[in-house]
Tab-separated table of C-alpha atoms in Angstrom:
chain	number	residue	atom	x	y	z
A	1	MET	CA	0.730	198.751	-187.782
A	2	ILE	CA	1.397	197.328	-184.002
A	3	PRO	CA	1.427	193.457	-183.661
A	4	LEU	CA	-1.597	191.797	-182.671
A	5	LYS	CA	0.349	190.009	-179.052
A	6	ARG	CA	1.431	193.990	-178.403
A	7	ARG	CA	-1.971	195.074	-179.095
A	8	LYS	CA	-3.819	192.896	-176.432
A	9	VAL	CA	-0.886	193.406	-173.709
A	10	SER	CA	-1.714	197.550	-174.487
A	11	LEU	CA	-5.560	196.338	-173.453
A	12	THR	CA	-4.948	196.087	-170.226
A	13	VAL	CA	-2.241	198.931	-169.297
A	14	SER	CA	-4.643	201.378	-170.587
A	15	GLN	CA	-8.582	200.450	-169.387
A	16	GLN	CA	-7.635	201.187	-165.927
A	17	ASN	CA	-7.111	205.374	-166.976
A	18	ASP	CA	-10.060	205.366	-168.908
A	19	THR	CA	-12.822	207.030	-166.927
A	20	CYS	CA	-16.156	206.178	-166.925
A	21	ARG	CA	-18.838	208.458	-167.841
A	22	PHE	CA	-21.552	206.612	-167.687
A	23	PRO	CA	-21.753	204.728	-164.357
A	24	HIS	CA	-25.189	203.493	-165.242
A	25	LEU	CA	-23.971	201.049	-168.990
A	26	SER	CA	-22.457	198.197	-167.948
A	27	ILE	CA	-21.122	196.574	-171.091
A	28	PHE	CA	-19.865	192.749	-171.833
A	29	ILE	CA	-18.612	192.329	-175.574
A	30	LEU	CA	-19.631	189.189	-177.041
A	31	GLU	CA	-16.051	187.998	-178.862
A	32	ARG	CA	-17.844	184.702	-180.365
A	33	LYS	CA	-17.416	185.535	-184.609
A	34	MET	CA	-15.283	188.755	-183.496
A	35	GLY	CA	-11.584	187.420	-182.682
A	36	THR	CA	-9.418	189.055	-179.891
A	37	SER	CA	-8.170	191.868	-181.578
A	38	ARG	CA	-11.428	193.365	-183.046
A	39	ARG	CA	-12.907	192.949	-179.325
A	40	ALA	CA	-9.794	194.417	-177.731
A	41	PHE	CA	-10.093	197.063	-180.003
A	42	LEU	CA	-13.404	197.769	-179.438
A	43	THR	CA	-13.118	197.736	-175.341
A	44	ARG	CA	-9.833	200.307	-175.488
A	45	LEU	CA	-12.599	202.455	-177.974
A	46	GLY	CA	-15.414	202.536	-176.202
A	47	ARG	CA	-13.744	203.101	-172.689
A	48	SER	CA	-11.806	205.557	-173.935
A	49	LYS	CA	-15.287	207.775	-174.957
A	50	GLY	CA	-15.823	206.690	-171.250
A	51	PHE	CA	-18.221	203.361	-171.365
A	52	ARG	CA	-17.637	200.902	-168.645
A	53	ILE	CA	-16.679	198.031	-170.715
A	54	LYS	CA	-16.394	194.524	-168.482
A	55	GLU	CA	-14.045	191.266	-169.553
A	56	THR	CA	-16.383	189.058	-167.955
A	57	TYR	CA	-19.488	188.606	-168.441
A	58	SER	CA	-21.476	189.131	-164.478
A	59	SER	CA	-24.913	189.330	-163.370
A	60	SER	CA	-24.178	193.325	-163.399
A	61	ILE	CA	-24.208	193.514	-166.921
A	62	THR	CA	-26.275	195.965	-168.447
A	63	HIS	CA	-25.626	195.244	-172.394
A	64	ILE	CA	-24.454	192.547	-174.353
A	65	VAL	CA	-22.781	193.343	-177.730
A	66	SER	CA	-22.350	190.923	-180.829
A	67	GLU	CA	-21.412	190.937	-184.106
A	68	ASN	CA	-22.543	188.280	-186.623
A	69	ASN	CA	-24.696	186.494	-184.061
A	70	SER	CA	-28.749	185.801	-184.062
A	71	GLY	CA	-30.083	186.802	-181.117
A	72	ASP	CA	-30.872	183.443	-180.879
A	73	GLU	CA	-27.264	182.653	-180.554
A	74	VAL	CA	-26.411	185.484	-178.024
A	75	GLN	CA	-29.360	184.194	-175.985
A	76	ALA	CA	-28.308	180.176	-175.950
A	77	TRP	CA	-24.812	181.788	-174.786
A	78	LEU	CA	-26.003	183.403	-171.908
A	79	ASP	CA	-28.396	180.828	-170.949
A	80	ASN	CA	-25.078	178.974	-171.254
A	81	GLN	CA	-23.221	181.614	-168.260
A	82	THR	CA	-26.261	182.482	-166.608
A	83	GLY	CA	-27.856	178.520	-166.271
A	84	ARG	CA	-31.276	180.429	-166.575
A	85	ASP	CA	-34.166	178.432	-168.965
A	86	THR	CA	-34.022	180.122	-172.421
A	87	ASN	CA	-37.818	180.707	-171.960
A	88	ASP	CA	-37.176	182.631	-168.910
A	89	THR	CA	-37.610	186.227	-170.115
A	90	SER	CA	-37.020	188.153	-166.764
A	91	SER	CA	-33.629	189.429	-167.662
A	92	SER	CA	-33.354	192.675	-168.122
A	93	VAL	CA	-29.840	192.757	-170.325
A	94	CYS	CA	-30.101	193.987	-173.656
A	95	LEU	CA	-29.199	191.459	-175.829
A	96	LEU	CA	-27.390	193.965	-178.779
A	97	ASP	CA	-25.958	194.181	-182.520
A	98	ILE	CA	-22.389	196.273	-183.106
A	99	ARG	CA	-24.687	198.768	-185.106
A	100	TRP	CA	-25.524	200.152	-181.319
A	101	PHE	CA	-22.326	200.334	-180.340
A	102	THR	CA	-20.380	201.825	-183.305
A	103	GLU	CA	-23.251	204.260	-183.359
A	104	SER	CA	-22.482	205.425	-179.558
A	105	MET	CA	-19.301	205.757	-179.857
A	106	GLU	CA	-19.723	208.206	-183.519
A	107	ALA	CA	-22.320	210.351	-180.849
A	108	GLY	CA	-20.023	210.142	-177.916
A	109	HIS	CA	-22.955	209.108	-175.963
A	110	PRO	CA	-25.488	206.046	-175.505
A	111	VAL	CA	-27.446	206.322	-177.975
A	112	THR	CA	-31.207	205.583	-177.822
A	113	VAL	CA	-31.867	201.734	-178.457
A	114	GLN	CA	-34.564	200.896	-181.305
A	115	ASP	CA	-36.155	198.237	-182.610
A	116	ARG	CA	-32.976	197.773	-185.832
A	117	HIS	CA	-29.879	197.492	-182.563
A	118	THR	CA	-32.037	194.414	-180.511
A	119	LEU	CA	-31.605	191.777	-181.598
A	120	GLN	CA	-34.903	189.184	-181.904
A	121	VAL	CA	-34.724	185.444	-180.222
A	122	LYS	CA	-37.303	182.902	-181.388
A	123	PRO	CA	-39.843	181.938	-178.572
A	124	LYS	CA	-39.582	178.080	-177.563
A	125	PRO	CA	-42.480	176.192	-177.868
A	126	ASN	CA	-43.444	174.901	-174.131
A	127	ILE	CA	-41.561	171.892	-173.201
A	128	ASP	CA	-41.037	170.352	-169.852
A	129	PRO	CA	-40.230	172.890	-167.196
A	130	ASN	CA	-38.156	169.432	-165.485
A	131	ALA	CA	-36.389	168.621	-168.797
A	132	MET	CA	-35.175	172.398	-169.135
A	133	LEU	CA	-33.836	172.432	-165.703
A	134	MET	CA	-31.410	169.856	-166.887
A	135	LYS	CA	-28.253	171.159	-168.123
A	136	SER	CA	-26.418	168.875	-170.127
A	137	TYR	CA	-22.976	169.000	-168.132
A	138	ALA	CA	-22.647	166.969	-164.342
A	139	CYS	CA	-21.041	169.841	-162.813
A	140	GLN	CA	-24.071	172.418	-163.988
A	141	ARG	CA	-26.579	169.309	-161.591
A	142	ARG	CA	-27.058	169.017	-158.574
A	143	THR	CA	-26.954	164.983	-158.075
A	144	PRO	CA	-27.967	163.745	-154.301
A	145	LEU	CA	-26.626	160.726	-153.289
A	146	LYS	CA	-30.227	159.146	-152.726
A	147	HIS	CA	-31.828	158.799	-156.368
A	148	HIS	CA	-34.738	157.698	-157.443
A	149	ASN	CA	-34.150	155.915	-160.706
A	150	SER	CA	-31.607	153.065	-159.848
A	151	PHE	CA	-33.170	150.353	-161.597
A	152	LEU	CA	-32.043	151.979	-164.520
A	153	THR	CA	-28.610	154.127	-163.534
A	154	ASP	CA	-27.769	149.999	-162.339
A	155	ALA	CA	-28.275	149.188	-166.005
A	156	LEU	CA	-26.520	151.843	-167.886
A	157	GLU	CA	-23.599	151.373	-165.686
A	158	ILE	CA	-23.262	147.576	-166.267
A	159	LEU	CA	-23.084	148.344	-170.399
A	160	ALA	CA	-20.644	151.447	-169.659
A	161	GLN	CA	-18.477	149.025	-167.318
A	162	ASN	CA	-17.948	146.564	-169.884
A	163	ALA	CA	-17.394	149.243	-172.438
A	164	GLU	CA	-14.398	150.240	-170.356
A	165	TYR	CA	-13.659	146.692	-170.667
A	166	ASN	CA	-13.850	146.382	-173.669
A	167	ASP	CA	-11.380	149.125	-174.468
A	168	ASN	CA	-14.163	151.441	-175.705
A	169	GLU	CA	-13.924	154.846	-173.730
A	170	GLY	CA	-16.511	156.878	-175.951
A	171	ARG	CA	-19.067	154.472	-175.557
A	172	SER	CA	-18.492	154.385	-171.216
A	173	VAL	CA	-18.890	157.662	-171.137
A	174	ALA	CA	-21.410	158.277	-173.502
A	175	PHE	CA	-23.149	155.251	-170.591
A	176	ARG	CA	-22.285	157.335	-167.510
A	177	ARG	CA	-23.002	160.007	-168.609
A	178	ALA	CA	-26.665	158.763	-169.363
A	179	ALA	CA	-26.334	157.557	-166.090
A	180	SER	CA	-26.171	160.632	-164.167
A	181	VAL	CA	-28.994	162.583	-165.792
A	182	LEU	CA	-31.101	160.585	-164.811
A	183	LYS	CA	-29.621	160.544	-161.110
A	184	ALA	CA	-30.280	164.394	-161.032
A	185	LEU	CA	-33.968	164.093	-161.948
A	186	PRO	CA	-36.568	164.851	-159.268
A	187	HIS	CA	-38.560	161.672	-160.094
A	188	ARG	CA	-39.095	158.033	-160.878
A	189	VAL	CA	-38.714	157.325	-165.037
A	190	LYS	CA	-42.911	156.088	-165.246
A	191	SER	CA	-42.903	156.343	-169.471
A	192	MET	CA	-40.389	157.550	-172.141
A	193	GLU	CA	-42.610	161.002	-173.007
A	194	ASP	CA	-40.496	161.168	-168.937
A	195	LEU	CA	-37.408	161.826	-170.868
A	196	ARG	CA	-38.444	164.487	-173.474
A	197	SER	CA	-35.829	166.807	-174.115
A	198	LEU	CA	-33.325	165.718	-171.496
A	199	PRO	CA	-30.418	165.773	-172.707
A	200	CYS	CA	-26.875	163.150	-172.656
A	201	LEU	CA	-29.774	160.875	-173.659
A	202	GLY	CA	-28.250	158.537	-176.904
A	203	GLU	CA	-30.137	156.173	-178.664
A	204	HIS	CA	-28.849	153.404	-177.607
A	205	SER	CA	-29.729	154.089	-173.624
A	206	GLN	CA	-32.916	155.320	-174.826
A	207	ARG	CA	-33.476	151.873	-175.809
A	208	VAL	CA	-32.133	150.205	-172.555
A	209	ILE	CA	-34.487	152.626	-170.626
A	210	LYS	CA	-37.224	151.785	-172.925
A	211	GLU	CA	-36.723	148.087	-172.255
A	212	ILE	CA	-36.903	147.902	-168.858
A	213	LEU	CA	-39.651	150.593	-168.535
A	214	GLU	CA	-41.841	147.961	-170.982
A	215	ASP	CA	-40.616	144.528	-170.219
A	216	GLY	CA	-38.901	145.190	-166.532
A	217	SER	CA	-35.320	144.863	-167.749
A	218	SER	CA	-32.936	144.769	-170.408
A	219	ARG	CA	-32.094	141.533	-172.522
A	220	GLU	CA	-28.280	143.429	-173.408
A	221	VAL	CA	-26.970	144.289	-169.757
A	222	GLU	CA	-28.786	140.686	-168.408
A	223	SER	CA	-26.704	138.443	-170.968
A	224	THR	CA	-23.957	141.567	-170.468
A	225	ARG	CA	-23.773	140.294	-166.848
A	226	ARG	CA	-24.033	137.437	-167.061
A	227	SER	CA	-21.156	137.172	-169.907
A	228	GLU	CA	-17.908	135.036	-169.049
A	229	GLN	CA	-15.908	137.767	-169.994
A	230	TYR	CA	-17.741	140.475	-168.173
A	231	GLN	CA	-17.544	138.266	-164.870
A	232	ALA	CA	-13.984	137.773	-165.124
A	233	MET	CA	-12.860	141.283	-166.173
A	234	LYS	CA	-14.306	142.165	-163.180
A	235	ALA	CA	-12.815	139.825	-161.122
A	236	LEU	CA	-9.742	140.372	-162.596
A	237	THR	CA	-9.745	144.062	-162.078
A	238	GLY	CA	-11.116	144.111	-158.859
A	239	ILE	CA	-7.238	142.962	-157.496
A	240	PHE	CA	-5.594	145.566	-156.601
A	241	GLY	CA	-2.825	146.484	-158.771
A	242	VAL	CA	-4.217	145.306	-162.103
A	243	GLY	CA	-5.515	148.053	-164.727
A	244	VAL	CA	-8.059	147.140	-167.681
A	245	ARG	CA	-5.589	145.930	-170.226
A	246	THR	CA	-3.741	143.703	-168.312
A	247	ALA	CA	-6.954	141.701	-167.152
A	248	ASP	CA	-7.878	141.599	-170.894
A	249	ARG	CA	-4.277	140.122	-171.408
A	250	TRP	CA	-5.335	137.693	-168.889
A	251	PHE	CA	-8.676	136.727	-169.896
A	252	ARG	CA	-7.089	136.385	-172.927
A	253	GLU	CA	-4.640	133.655	-171.647
A	254	GLY	CA	-8.127	131.520	-170.149
A	255	LEU	CA	-7.390	133.138	-166.581
A	256	ARG	CA	-10.691	133.810	-164.785
A	257	SER	CA	-9.800	134.598	-161.210
A	258	PRO	CA	-7.468	135.590	-159.022
A	259	ASP	CA	-7.519	131.724	-157.789
A	260	ASP	CA	-6.513	131.085	-161.623
A	261	LEU	CA	-3.257	133.509	-161.440
A	262	ILE	CA	-2.294	131.286	-158.108
A	263	ARG	CA	-2.765	127.995	-159.784
A	264	THR	CA	-0.987	128.846	-162.972
A	265	GLY	CA	1.903	130.900	-161.371
A	266	GLN	CA	1.793	134.403	-162.604
A	267	GLN	CA	3.755	136.344	-162.823
A	268	LEU	CA	3.016	139.373	-160.471
A	269	ASN	CA	4.625	142.654	-159.556
A	270	ARG	CA	4.454	143.665	-155.864
A	271	ALA	CA	1.143	145.513	-155.524
A	272	GLN	CA	-0.454	142.224	-157.609
A	273	GLN	CA	0.409	140.063	-155.305
A	274	ALA	CA	-0.506	142.419	-152.368
A	275	GLY	CA	-3.891	142.447	-154.369
A	276	VAL	CA	-4.037	138.684	-154.716
A	277	GLN	CA	-3.328	137.966	-150.986
A	278	TYR	CA	-5.873	140.251	-150.103
A	279	TYR	CA	-8.512	139.838	-152.591
A	280	ASP	CA	-11.818	138.574	-149.850
A	281	ASP	CA	-10.975	141.567	-147.923
A	282	LEU	CA	-10.454	144.387	-150.370
A	283	GLN	CA	-13.748	143.213	-151.936
A	284	LYS	CA	-15.680	143.820	-148.796
A	285	PRO	CA	-17.176	147.421	-148.516
A	286	VAL	CA	-15.178	149.735	-146.589
A	287	THR	CA	-18.295	151.493	-143.280
A	288	LYS	CA	-17.447	154.596	-142.467
A	289	ALA	CA	-17.210	153.528	-138.748
A	290	GLU	CA	-13.729	152.181	-140.702
A	291	ALA	CA	-13.195	154.677	-142.201
A	292	ASP	CA	-13.239	157.414	-139.661
A	293	VAL	CA	-10.769	154.764	-137.342
A	294	ILE	CA	-8.838	155.498	-140.188
A	295	SER	CA	-8.915	158.505	-140.003
A	296	ASP	CA	-7.787	158.796	-136.320
A	297	ILE	CA	-4.843	156.586	-137.319
A	298	VAL	CA	-3.632	159.096	-139.905
A	299	GLU	CA	-4.215	161.697	-138.414
A	300	LYS	CA	-1.899	160.638	-135.871
A	301	ALA	CA	0.384	159.447	-137.695
A	302	VAL	CA	0.659	162.788	-139.860
A	303	HIS	CA	0.838	165.386	-136.282
A	304	ALA	CA	3.689	163.048	-135.561
A	305	VAL	CA	5.934	163.851	-137.856
A	306	LEU	CA	4.400	167.338	-138.834
A	307	PRO	CA	2.484	169.197	-135.911
A	308	GLY	CA	0.110	171.619	-137.545
A	309	ALA	CA	-0.627	169.585	-140.579
A	310	GLU	CA	-3.988	169.125	-141.964
A	311	ILE	CA	-6.075	166.105	-143.171
A	312	GLN	CA	-8.811	166.131	-145.235
A	313	LEU	CA	-11.095	162.777	-145.371
A	314	MET	CA	-11.816	162.291	-149.314
A	315	GLY	CA	-14.084	160.572	-152.121
A	316	GLY	CA	-16.965	159.002	-151.468
A	317	PHE	CA	-17.102	159.545	-147.405
A	318	ARG	CA	-16.723	163.214	-148.098
A	319	ARG	CA	-20.019	163.697	-150.459
A	320	GLY	CA	-21.924	161.313	-147.685
A	321	LYS	CA	-21.311	157.755	-148.759
A	322	GLU	CA	-22.111	155.646	-145.950
A	323	VAL	CA	-19.669	152.511	-147.745
A	324	GLY	CA	-16.785	152.805	-150.155
A	325	HIS	CA	-14.174	150.067	-151.710
A	326	ASP	CA	-11.147	152.785	-149.846
A	327	VAL	CA	-10.745	155.510	-147.889
A	328	ASP	CA	-8.461	158.479	-149.823
A	329	PHE	CA	-7.086	161.529	-147.925
A	330	LEU	CA	-5.407	164.684	-147.930
A	331	ILE	CA	-2.594	165.889	-146.525
A	332	THR	CA	-1.563	169.524	-146.628
A	333	HIS	CA	0.434	172.440	-143.990
A	334	PRO	CA	-0.041	175.358	-144.073
A	335	GLU	CA	3.382	176.371	-144.010
A	336	GLU	CA	3.990	176.301	-147.500
A	337	GLY	CA	7.319	173.695	-148.026
A	338	LYS	CA	7.206	171.919	-145.169
A	339	GLU	CA	5.135	169.221	-146.500
A	340	GLU	CA	8.380	168.175	-148.917
A	341	GLY	CA	9.019	164.634	-148.170
A	342	LEU	CA	6.154	164.222	-145.854
A	343	MET	CA	5.657	160.911	-147.303
A	344	PRO	CA	7.967	158.530	-146.224
A	345	LYS	CA	7.917	160.162	-142.437
A	346	ILE	CA	4.266	158.984	-142.473
A	347	THR	CA	5.133	155.543	-144.053
A	348	ASN	CA	7.609	154.667	-141.534
A	349	TRP	CA	5.460	155.399	-138.723
A	350	LEU	CA	2.952	153.873	-139.709
A	351	GLU	CA	5.397	150.717	-140.406
A	352	GLU	CA	6.902	150.961	-137.160
A	353	GLN	CA	3.030	149.971	-135.498
A	354	GLY	CA	2.405	147.057	-137.827
A	355	LEU	CA	-0.277	149.510	-140.048
A	356	LEU	CA	1.097	148.518	-143.477
A	357	LEU	CA	0.613	145.199	-144.947
A	358	TYR	CA	1.885	147.099	-148.756
A	359	GLN	CA	2.482	150.878	-149.681
A	360	LYS	CA	4.202	152.311	-152.296
A	361	THR	CA	5.219	155.644	-152.780
A	362	THR	CA	5.573	158.040	-155.564
A	363	ARG	CA	7.314	161.615	-155.426
A	364	ASN	CA	5.566	165.021	-156.220
A	365	SER	CA	6.701	165.855	-159.489
A	366	TYR	CA	4.463	168.069	-160.763
A	367	LEU	CA	5.823	171.751	-161.929
A	368	GLU	CA	3.516	174.199	-162.670
A	369	LYS	CA	5.870	175.917	-165.450
A	370	MET	CA	6.034	172.927	-167.391
A	371	ASP	CA	3.114	170.749	-166.510
A	372	GLY	CA	0.338	173.347	-166.431
A	373	PRO	CA	-1.272	174.947	-169.610
A	374	ALA	CA	0.808	172.770	-171.820
A	375	ARG	CA	-0.102	169.734	-170.702
A	376	ALA	CA	-3.546	168.379	-171.508
A	377	PRO	CA	-6.235	168.749	-168.018
A	378	ASN	CA	-7.104	164.931	-166.936
A	379	ASN	CA	-7.355	163.250	-163.919
A	380	MET	CA	-3.972	161.878	-163.525
A	381	ASP	CA	-2.030	164.322	-159.958
A	382	ARG	CA	1.078	164.549	-159.571
A	383	PHE	CA	1.380	164.872	-156.218
A	384	GLU	CA	3.415	163.049	-153.353
A	385	ARG	CA	1.008	160.423	-153.168
A	386	CYS	CA	1.204	156.150	-150.845
A	387	PHE	CA	-1.095	153.616	-152.348
A	388	SER	CA	-1.395	151.818	-149.404
A	389	ILE	CA	-3.187	148.822	-148.136
A	390	PHE	CA	-3.373	149.226	-143.954
A	391	LYS	CA	-4.089	146.611	-141.569
A	392	LEU	CA	-7.256	146.961	-139.698
A	393	GLN	CA	-8.586	145.613	-136.406
A	394	ALA	CA	-11.873	143.919	-137.231
A	395	SER	CA	-13.083	145.291	-134.288
A	396	ALA	CA	-12.376	148.886	-135.644
A	397	GLU	CA	-16.179	149.810	-135.519
A	398	SER	CA	-16.698	149.708	-132.095
A	399	CYS	CA	-13.286	152.304	-131.172
A	400	THR	CA	-13.293	154.652	-132.617
A	401	SER	CA	-13.326	156.756	-130.086
A	402	ASN	CA	-10.216	155.629	-129.097
A	403	SER	CA	-8.004	155.782	-131.873
A	404	THR	CA	-4.924	155.176	-129.686
A	405	ALA	CA	-6.163	151.837	-128.760
A	406	SER	CA	-7.003	150.741	-132.344
A	407	VAL	CA	-3.119	151.768	-133.030
A	408	GLN	CA	-1.478	149.289	-130.158
A	409	ASP	CA	-3.873	146.456	-130.599
A	410	VAL	CA	-2.904	146.096	-134.267
A	411	SER	CA	-0.090	142.990	-133.884
A	412	THR	CA	3.185	144.133	-135.466
A	413	GLY	CA	5.254	141.602	-138.135
A	414	SER	CA	7.177	141.490	-140.751
A	415	GLU	CA	6.376	141.490	-144.247
A	416	THR	CA	7.130	138.187	-144.874
A	417	GLU	CA	5.061	137.079	-141.997
A	418	ARG	CA	2.365	137.988	-143.642
A	419	HIS	CA	0.941	135.120	-145.586
A	420	SER	CA	-2.689	134.604	-146.796
A	421	ASP	CA	-2.537	131.143	-144.860
A	422	GLN	CA	-3.072	132.936	-141.651
A	423	HIS	CA	-5.428	135.224	-142.762
A	424	SER	CA	-8.750	133.649	-141.864
A	425	GLU	CA	-12.392	134.334	-141.668
A	426	ALA	CA	-11.606	133.931	-138.258
A	427	SER	CA	-8.601	136.565	-137.790
A	428	ASP	CA	-9.005	140.031	-136.069
A	429	TRP	CA	-8.385	142.169	-138.720
A	430	ARG	CA	-8.738	143.011	-141.891
A	431	ALA	CA	-7.147	144.439	-144.531
A	432	VAL	CA	-8.102	148.141	-146.258
A	433	ARG	CA	-7.102	150.288	-149.007
A	434	VAL	CA	-6.096	153.606	-148.372
A	435	ASP	CA	-4.633	155.845	-150.626
A	436	LEU	CA	-2.952	159.038	-148.351
A	437	VAL	CA	-2.310	162.516	-150.895
A	438	VAL	CA	-0.583	165.326	-150.129
A	439	SER	CA	-0.826	168.925	-151.213
A	440	PRO	CA	1.051	172.010	-151.043
A	441	TYR	CA	-1.192	174.435	-149.248
A	442	SER	CA	-1.649	176.828	-152.381
A	443	GLN	CA	-3.098	173.811	-154.358
A	444	PHE	CA	-4.740	172.275	-151.613
A	445	ALA	CA	-8.279	173.993	-152.820
A	446	PHE	CA	-7.696	172.453	-156.261
A	447	ALA	CA	-6.762	168.724	-154.698
A	448	THR	CA	-10.000	169.086	-152.645
A	449	LEU	CA	-12.121	169.701	-155.421
A	450	GLY	CA	-10.177	166.710	-157.627
A	451	TRP	CA	-10.358	164.164	-154.866
A	452	THR	CA	-13.816	164.679	-153.681
A	453	GLY	CA	-15.059	163.013	-156.465
A	454	SER	CA	-17.475	161.781	-158.672
A	455	LYS	CA	-15.106	160.542	-161.198
A	456	LEU	CA	-17.959	161.798	-164.034
A	457	PHE	CA	-18.334	164.815	-162.044
A	458	GLU	CA	-14.721	165.576	-162.311
A	459	ARG	CA	-14.489	164.878	-165.415
A	460	GLU	CA	-17.469	167.235	-166.784
A	461	LEU	CA	-15.762	169.995	-165.025
A	462	ARG	CA	-12.407	170.008	-166.801
A	463	ARG	CA	-14.780	169.555	-169.824
A	464	TRP	CA	-16.645	172.373	-168.989
A	465	ALA	CA	-13.511	174.410	-168.565
A	466	GLY	CA	-12.026	173.575	-171.203
A	467	GLN	CA	-14.703	173.836	-174.092
A	468	GLU	CA	-16.824	176.632	-171.995
A	469	LYS	CA	-14.338	179.045	-170.342
A	470	HIS	CA	-11.032	178.325	-172.912
A	471	MET	CA	-8.950	177.093	-169.564
A	472	SER	CA	-7.536	174.333	-167.930
A	473	LEU	CA	-8.251	172.717	-165.042
A	474	SER	CA	-6.284	170.256	-162.931
A	475	SER	CA	-5.727	168.990	-159.362
A	476	HIS	CA	-3.706	171.506	-158.828
A	477	ALA	CA	-4.118	174.327	-160.951
A	478	LEU	CA	-7.135	176.886	-163.050
A	479	TYR	CA	-5.207	178.303	-166.466
A	480	ASP	CA	-6.727	181.190	-168.310
A	481	SER	CA	-5.631	180.508	-171.660
A	482	LYS	CA	-7.221	184.152	-173.260
A	483	GLN	CA	-5.968	186.149	-170.137
A	484	ASN	CA	-3.112	183.653	-170.164
A	485	LEU	CA	-2.498	183.260	-166.404
A	486	TYR	CA	-3.120	180.577	-163.411
A	487	LEU	CA	-6.217	182.135	-161.137
A	488	ARG	CA	-5.551	181.316	-157.803
A	489	ALA	CA	-8.281	179.810	-155.430
A	490	LYS	CA	-8.112	179.227	-151.952
A	491	THR	CA	-11.451	177.355	-151.477
A	492	GLU	CA	-13.593	175.113	-154.037
A	493	GLU	CA	-16.093	177.815	-153.928
A	494	GLU	CA	-13.614	180.747	-155.834
A	495	ILE	CA	-13.059	178.138	-158.086
A	496	PHE	CA	-16.509	177.649	-159.262
A	497	ALA	CA	-17.163	181.446	-159.330
A	498	TYR	CA	-13.789	181.067	-161.358
A	499	LEU	CA	-15.366	178.897	-164.079
A	500	GLY	CA	-18.580	180.845	-164.093
A	501	LEU	CA	-20.571	177.242	-162.096
A	502	GLU	CA	-23.118	177.334	-159.085
A	503	PHE	CA	-21.548	176.009	-156.250
A	504	ILE	CA	-22.200	172.789	-156.093
A	505	PRO	CA	-21.332	171.152	-152.084
A	506	PRO	CA	-19.907	167.916	-151.658
A	507	SER	CA	-22.863	165.834	-150.842
A	508	GLU	CA	-24.433	166.766	-154.505
A	509	ARG	CA	-21.690	165.875	-156.642
A	510	ASN	CA	-22.428	161.963	-157.024
A	511	ALA	CA	-22.901	162.482	-160.776
C-alpha cells in the first residue's frame, strides 16, 4: 500500500496530465466527514475519467459531492463559503450524494441526476432579512465608523473593558463581539424584537440591552463605571508602558492614579517614567490634522535616511477616524532587504531634530521557517519597530502644509532637560504617542492588513482563517495547513480572496 503522505503528494503531480472530457461540469468534493486521503483518491479517480475536479470552492463549481452529510449540513457549509442567505434558492449548484459520483465513475460519464442523488435541504422559517444578512464573524460584515447604536455599544464596551481589567478575556471578547454586531446594524435598535436571530448576542449582553431599552440605562454598567476599581484601572492602564497586570498589582497595593505613583516613589521603568511625566498630554486625543503633521515629519525622516521608502499611515486614521489615541506608521522599501536596520537611522534623525521625548526600538525577530505555521496566530508581530513619544508643536494643526517648519520649530534639548514641571498648560508643544513599524516588502500586504485594525476585526480574521479555512494568518504571512505552503500576496484584496471573504475596505472595518 502506498503510504498516506505519498498519496497526498502524488495527487498534485498527476492531476495536470488528465484530460477534461466534460468541460460543462466543475465538481468540488467536500472533505467534511470524508477525510483527506479518500478525497484525494476520489479526485484522482475523477480526473483519470476526464472529469474536472476542483481543489477549492469557487463560483464556477456546478456540482458539490459529499459523503455522510445531510443536505442541511452541506448547505450550511456552502452558505459559509459564499455569504448567501440560506433561503436563497437562486444558486445553480447541485448538492449531490457520493452515489452520483461513484455511478458516474462506473459509467465513464456523468449520469443523469435523479432524486436519489440529490441532497434535500429543509426550508427555513421566515426570519428577519436584516438578521439573515448579519454574519457571525466580524470580518464578514461591513462596520462603518459611525453607526446607530452607540447608546448600547458604549455600555457593552464598558463591561468588556472591565472584564479585561479582571483578566477575563473570554467575557471581554463576548461583550465586544456583541457590540460589534450592533455597530453593523443599518438601523437603531428600538426593541428586543429587532435583535431576533442576530449572532453573538449572549444572554448577559441581551440582559444589559433589554434594561437599557426599557429603563434608559443599565444598573450593572453604571455601577461598573462608578466603581473605584474600574476608574483606578482605567487611569493606571492609561499610563504609557503600563499593562493590566501591573495596574492590577498597583491597585491591590492601594494606588489609584499616576499621582499616587509619584507620591509613593514607585520603581518605574523608562517607558512608565515617560508615561507618568507626559500623562496629561497622552490622555488627550490626537487629531487627524496632528496625525498629518506627524506623517510629514516621519516621511521627511525616512526619506532622509532611505530614499524610495514607502510610508503608510495606519490604525484608526486609515479607517477614517478624525481622532485617535496614538499615530501608527508602516514603513517599507520596494527593494527587499534595504529596510533592514532602518529604524535606528530614523530615530537618530528624529533625535537630532529634538523630536523624540522617548523611544524604544526592537529588532525584527521573525523567521518564516521557525515562526510561521508552528506559531499560534495572534496579534503580536515581530517586526522592527519603535514605540515613541513625539514632541509636537502645539500649533501643528496650522502647519500641515509646511512640515519643514514644523520640524525646525521644535526646540532641541537633551533628555535631562525634559522635566514635567517645565511642561505647563501654556507650553507651546505637546507629547504624542507614535509607533513606527518597518516591514519587508514581501510581508507589506499582511502588515498593512494587521496594522489597519480594528482589534476585533483582526482577531476575527485570524479566527476565520484558523477555524474555517485551516490557515494561519498573522501580520507577517498566511500559511495554508492543507497545502502545507505559504500563500504570497501583494495586496489586501489578495489576502481576502485567499480566505474566501468579500473584500472590506478599511473604512468599514470598525468592528
